[in-house]
Structure formats: structure tokens, C-alpha cells
């Protein structure tokens, strides 16, 4: 029997998670997970699924549905402090987090995925890479060997994060961006779309361009 999952988020990232699970079920006959609905602070339904409550209701929902699992899918690029704030409010027990890897993704046997990680189609996670709690790797994103990623980070479609990098918490590597090897990307930091990151990005800063340079600070929560 499939395990029931509630997706915390909206139709952007959350809709991608739902589509991934549907694809695993329908095309690949992997029936481990079944989407039971969403948790969302604003909508009544998301991508055709019912919303069971808001982020403040997570504890209550987990009590009422003791066999349900959760997938975190909130990542507001440019408002990165907000992600941690909402995540802490939800206070999800680690053992109730799902980990989902699309069957077309490659995750090296020596890579480590913490609970709640989402890996979409055609991703690559290299040997000895470490992906933190509730990170999202969107389609065709690559994280190379020996790179260490903190919790709640987001790798947009087509991003390439090189080897021996360190990324803090709640940071974003946007669409099509390349991060060269041995860089430090701080907490709540953003590498903007189609950038080439050749230098470290300090905490709370957005860098863009080729090579990437400081653009502005991320918004305060
Ligand atoms: C970094 C980012 C957040 C900046 O967005 P923003 O603050 O809304 O910036 P704006 O669109 O207001 O643009 C401000 C200026 O910077 C430029 N700019 C914005 N993003 C840029 C980028 N990635 N590279 C180069 N220039 C960029 C704009 O052209 C504009 O220039 P102008 O003032 O000369 O017209 C955005 O580029 C980005 O990367 N978004 C995330 C995309 C993504 O991966 N989404 C995933 C969803 S799942």
C-alpha cells in the first residue's frame, strides 16, 4: 500500500513534487507514495489536490493522520529568511519527512541525502555529496562530488554546482547557474539565474552575472 504524503507549499515547487509522484506512479509503476493533499496558508486546493490546513496546523494534522508523511516545498528565492521562519513554525518531526528521488536521477551510493530531500528527474548527485534536510533539486540540476549543502536549499532546473563546495542553509542556486568548485555560498544566499559563480557568496547576498557579482541583499523576513 502506498504511503500518504502531504506537500507543504503551492503549485510552483509543490506542484512539481506532486507531478513527480504522479509520474513515478503512472509511468514507472513506483507506488511508494500517494499525494493526499497540500498544506498551504492561502489556498483551498492546489494543483487539483485538497488543502488540509495551513503551516500553523501541521502538528494537529500530523496527530489526526498518524500515517501521513510530509514533503517541504516552500522556497521563496530572494526572501530566503522567510523560508527558515515558516519551516521552524511548522516544527515537523524528522521521522515524518518523506524523501523522494525520481527514478531517472543518479544519486551516487556514497552521497548522503538527509530526510525531506526532493530530487527531480535527470538530476545528478555525485559521490560523497551531502544534501541537507528538505533541500530541493529541481529537474536536470547537478551537485558534484564532495559538495556539502545545508538544510532548505533549492537548486533550480539546469543548475550545475561543482565539487568541494559548501553551501549554508536556505540558499538558492537559480536556473542554469554554474558554481565553480571549492566555493563557499553562505546562509540565505542566492546565485541568480544564468550566473557563473567564481567567488564565494556571503550570507544573505544575491549575486548575478558572468562572473557573478553582488546585486543586492535578500529581503529581511
Ligand atoms: C536574482 C533574481 C532573484 C533577481 O530578481 P529581481 O530582484 O526580481 O530582479 P529584477 O527582475 O527586478 O531585475 C533588476 C535588474 O537586474 C537584472 N537582472 C535580474 N536578474 C538577473 C540575472 N539573473 N542576471 C543578470 N541580470 C539580471 C534585470 O535585467 C534588471 O536590470 P535593469 O534594472 O537594467 O532593467 C533573479 O534573477 C533570479 O535568479 N530568480 C530566480 C529564478 C529561479 O531560479 N526560479 C526558480 C523557480 S522554481
XYZ file of C-alpha atoms and ligand atoms in Angstrom:
269
model
C 0.000 0.000 0.000
C 1.231 3.491 -0.822
C 2.295 5.876 1.937
C 0.280 9.094 2.008
C 2.076 12.371 1.603
C 1.093 15.987 2.198
C 3.048 18.619 0.312
C 3.731 21.869 2.158
C 3.720 24.606 -0.456
C 1.972 25.912 -3.553
C 1.614 24.980 -7.173
C 5.154 26.073 -8.112
C 7.535 23.833 -6.197
C 4.716 21.853 -4.592
C 3.104 21.171 -7.957
C 6.440 19.811 -9.193
C 6.621 17.403 -6.258
C 3.062 16.242 -6.953
C 3.823 15.793 -10.668
C 6.950 13.814 -9.806
C 4.991 11.434 -7.575
C 2.278 11.028 -10.224
C 4.918 10.298 -12.861
C 6.546 7.708 -10.602
C 3.181 6.024 -10.122
C 1.809 6.194 -13.656
C 4.848 5.818 -15.902
C 7.310 3.984 -13.681
C 4.863 1.933 -11.561
C 6.610 3.042 -8.372
C 3.736 3.152 -5.906
C 5.622 4.027 -2.710
C 3.944 7.447 -2.357
C 0.484 8.822 -2.975
C -0.351 12.537 -2.729
C -3.123 13.035 -0.159
C -3.154 16.829 -0.388
C -1.347 20.045 0.397
C -0.656 22.296 3.347
C -0.978 25.910 2.260
C -1.719 29.139 4.134
C -3.745 30.786 1.363
C -5.489 28.309 -0.967
C -8.348 25.814 -0.623
C -6.868 23.498 -3.234
C -3.538 23.271 -5.062
C -2.974 21.581 -8.429
C -6.320 19.823 -8.003
C -5.492 18.422 -4.539
C -7.293 19.445 -1.340
C -5.599 21.703 1.199
C -5.868 20.178 4.675
C -4.704 23.256 6.585
C -2.023 25.891 6.911
C 1.568 25.765 8.146
C 0.339 26.544 11.674
C -1.821 23.384 11.604
C 0.969 20.890 10.894
C 1.072 19.447 14.426
C -2.668 18.973 14.508
C -2.730 17.419 11.015
C 0.069 15.003 11.964
C -1.849 13.977 15.087
C -5.066 13.386 13.114
C -3.301 11.494 10.328
C -0.713 9.411 12.134
C 0.298 7.556 8.948
C 0.884 10.660 6.789
C 4.292 11.958 5.718
C 5.264 15.476 4.699
C 7.339 16.993 1.922
C 8.610 20.553 2.323
C 8.214 22.539 -0.919
C 8.413 26.200 0.078
C 11.361 28.140 -1.305
C 10.954 31.865 -1.862
C 14.050 32.954 -3.794
C 15.088 36.433 -2.653
C 13.089 36.097 0.577
C 15.284 33.353 1.967
C 14.996 34.307 5.643
C 11.266 33.699 5.408
C 11.835 30.042 4.467
C 13.507 29.246 7.785
C 10.916 31.221 9.722
C 7.995 29.275 8.227
C 9.878 25.974 8.463
C 10.570 26.479 12.177
C 6.926 27.376 12.759
C 5.821 24.096 11.154
C 8.127 22.158 13.514
C 7.995 18.910 11.517
C 9.350 15.792 13.244
C 12.192 14.437 11.068
C 10.714 10.950 11.048
C 7.591 12.287 9.358
C 9.500 13.707 6.391
C 9.409 11.868 3.063
C 12.472 11.645 0.804
C 11.685 11.434 -2.891
C 14.069 10.644 -5.726
C 12.776 10.392 -9.290
C 13.956 7.124 -10.891
C 15.753 8.950 -13.714
C 18.035 10.754 -11.223
C 21.506 9.466 -10.365
C 22.476 9.607 -6.718
C 25.908 8.143 -6.016
C 25.909 5.330 -3.457
C 28.269 7.363 -1.260
C 26.141 10.520 -1.417
C 24.021 11.269 1.616
C 20.516 12.693 1.418
C 19.041 13.928 4.676
C 15.315 13.435 5.361
C 12.903 15.516 3.318
C 15.146 15.853 0.266
C 13.427 16.032 -3.129
C 15.357 15.036 -6.266
C 13.526 15.603 -9.553
C 14.100 13.953 -12.940
C 17.569 13.692 -14.504
C 19.407 15.139 -11.517
C 22.922 14.073 -10.564
C 24.291 13.911 -7.030
C 27.966 12.972 -7.023
C 29.975 10.721 -4.741
C 30.293 11.858 -1.102
C 27.992 14.817 -1.672
C 25.864 15.691 1.345
C 22.420 17.193 0.780
C 20.802 18.741 3.849
C 17.342 18.442 5.318
C 14.470 19.338 2.960
C 16.645 20.538 0.069
C 15.021 20.565 -3.365
C 16.897 19.586 -6.516
C 14.738 20.522 -9.473
C 14.931 18.898 -12.910
C 18.345 18.464 -14.506
C 20.238 20.013 -11.623
C 23.674 18.682 -10.747
C 25.528 18.686 -7.447
C 29.046 17.356 -7.874
C 31.144 15.189 -5.609
C 32.156 16.200 -2.088
C 29.877 19.204 -2.013
C 28.144 19.829 1.287
C 24.753 21.503 1.322
C 22.913 22.742 4.427
C 19.166 22.461 5.049
C 16.371 24.034 2.962
C 18.450 24.896 -0.100
C 16.993 24.942 -3.603
C 18.687 24.071 -6.881
C 16.637 25.335 -9.810
C 16.339 23.462 -13.081
C 19.560 23.141 -15.023
C 21.882 24.467 -12.325
C 25.348 22.975 -12.008
C 27.046 23.076 -8.629
C 30.641 21.935 -8.815
C 32.687 19.814 -6.446
C 34.052 20.572 -2.949
C 31.608 23.442 -2.480
C 29.995 24.353 0.809
C 26.525 25.830 0.849
C 24.832 27.041 4.035
C 21.170 26.931 4.929
C 18.171 28.282 2.960
C 20.233 29.288 -0.076
C 19.229 29.236 -3.742
C 21.107 28.284 -6.887
C 18.832 29.635 -9.629
C 18.076 28.370 -13.151
C 21.038 27.471 -15.295
C 23.642 28.799 -12.882
C 27.100 27.288 -12.663
C 29.012 27.304 -9.386
C 32.692 26.535 -9.860
C 34.405 24.185 -7.419
C 35.659 24.956 -3.887
C 33.422 27.973 -3.272
C 31.557 28.896 -0.105
C 27.986 30.007 -0.508
C 26.656 31.286 2.788
C 23.321 31.052 4.537
C 20.260 32.699 2.922
C 22.331 33.466 -0.184
C 21.257 33.482 -3.834
C 23.182 32.773 -7.031
C 20.857 34.426 -9.566
C 19.694 32.854 -12.811
C 22.274 32.032 -15.515
C 25.196 33.211 -13.422
C 28.747 31.911 -13.174
C 29.820 31.832 -9.551
C 33.596 32.204 -9.409
C 33.861 33.672 -5.892
C 32.254 32.993 -2.503
C 28.805 34.442 -1.838
C 28.461 35.783 1.737
C 25.385 35.241 3.913
C 22.214 36.987 2.768
C 23.576 38.294 -0.537
C 22.282 37.898 -4.097
C 24.965 37.669 -6.777
C 24.272 37.651 -10.533
C 26.063 37.704 -13.863
C 29.144 36.225 -15.519
C 31.197 36.305 -13.410
C 28.659 36.698 -10.606
C 28.866 39.939 -8.641
C 26.929 41.438 -5.735
C 23.466 42.609 -6.807
C 21.645 43.253 -3.527
C 20.785 41.718 -0.179
C 17.923 39.269 0.180
C 14.832 40.725 1.839
C 14.583 40.577 5.609
C 11.881 38.156 6.758
C 18.411 37.105 -8.786
C 16.953 37.339 -9.061
C 16.147 36.849 -7.857
C 16.752 38.825 -9.252
O 15.409 39.076 -9.425
P 14.780 40.540 -9.134
O 15.260 41.049 -7.825
O 13.303 40.391 -9.318
O 15.422 41.432 -10.226
P 14.663 42.312 -11.331
O 13.909 41.407 -12.252
O 13.924 43.399 -10.617
O 15.862 42.913 -12.143
C 16.625 44.007 -11.713
C 17.708 44.230 -12.751
O 18.651 43.158 -12.726
C 18.659 42.456 -13.965
N 18.687 41.035 -13.637
C 17.793 40.345 -12.888
N 18.170 39.066 -12.769
C 19.327 38.951 -13.451
C 20.199 37.859 -13.673
N 19.954 36.653 -13.148
N 21.304 38.071 -14.401
C 21.551 39.297 -14.932
N 20.752 40.368 -14.738
C 19.669 40.193 -14.004
C 17.395 42.856 -14.681
O 17.532 42.781 -16.056
C 17.192 44.260 -14.190
O 18.051 45.090 -14.899
P 17.627 46.614 -15.259
O 17.448 47.314 -13.946
O 18.778 47.124 -16.062
O 16.352 46.506 -16.032
C 16.508 36.578 -10.352
O 17.383 36.882 -11.410
C 16.557 35.071 -10.172
O 17.581 34.428 -10.259
N 15.383 34.470 -9.890
C 15.282 33.047 -9.597
C 14.939 32.250 -10.837
C 14.708 30.811 -10.484
O 15.627 30.001 -10.438
N 13.462 30.451 -10.201
C 13.163 29.099 -9.826
C 11.731 28.924 -9.545
S 11.391 27.209 -9.187
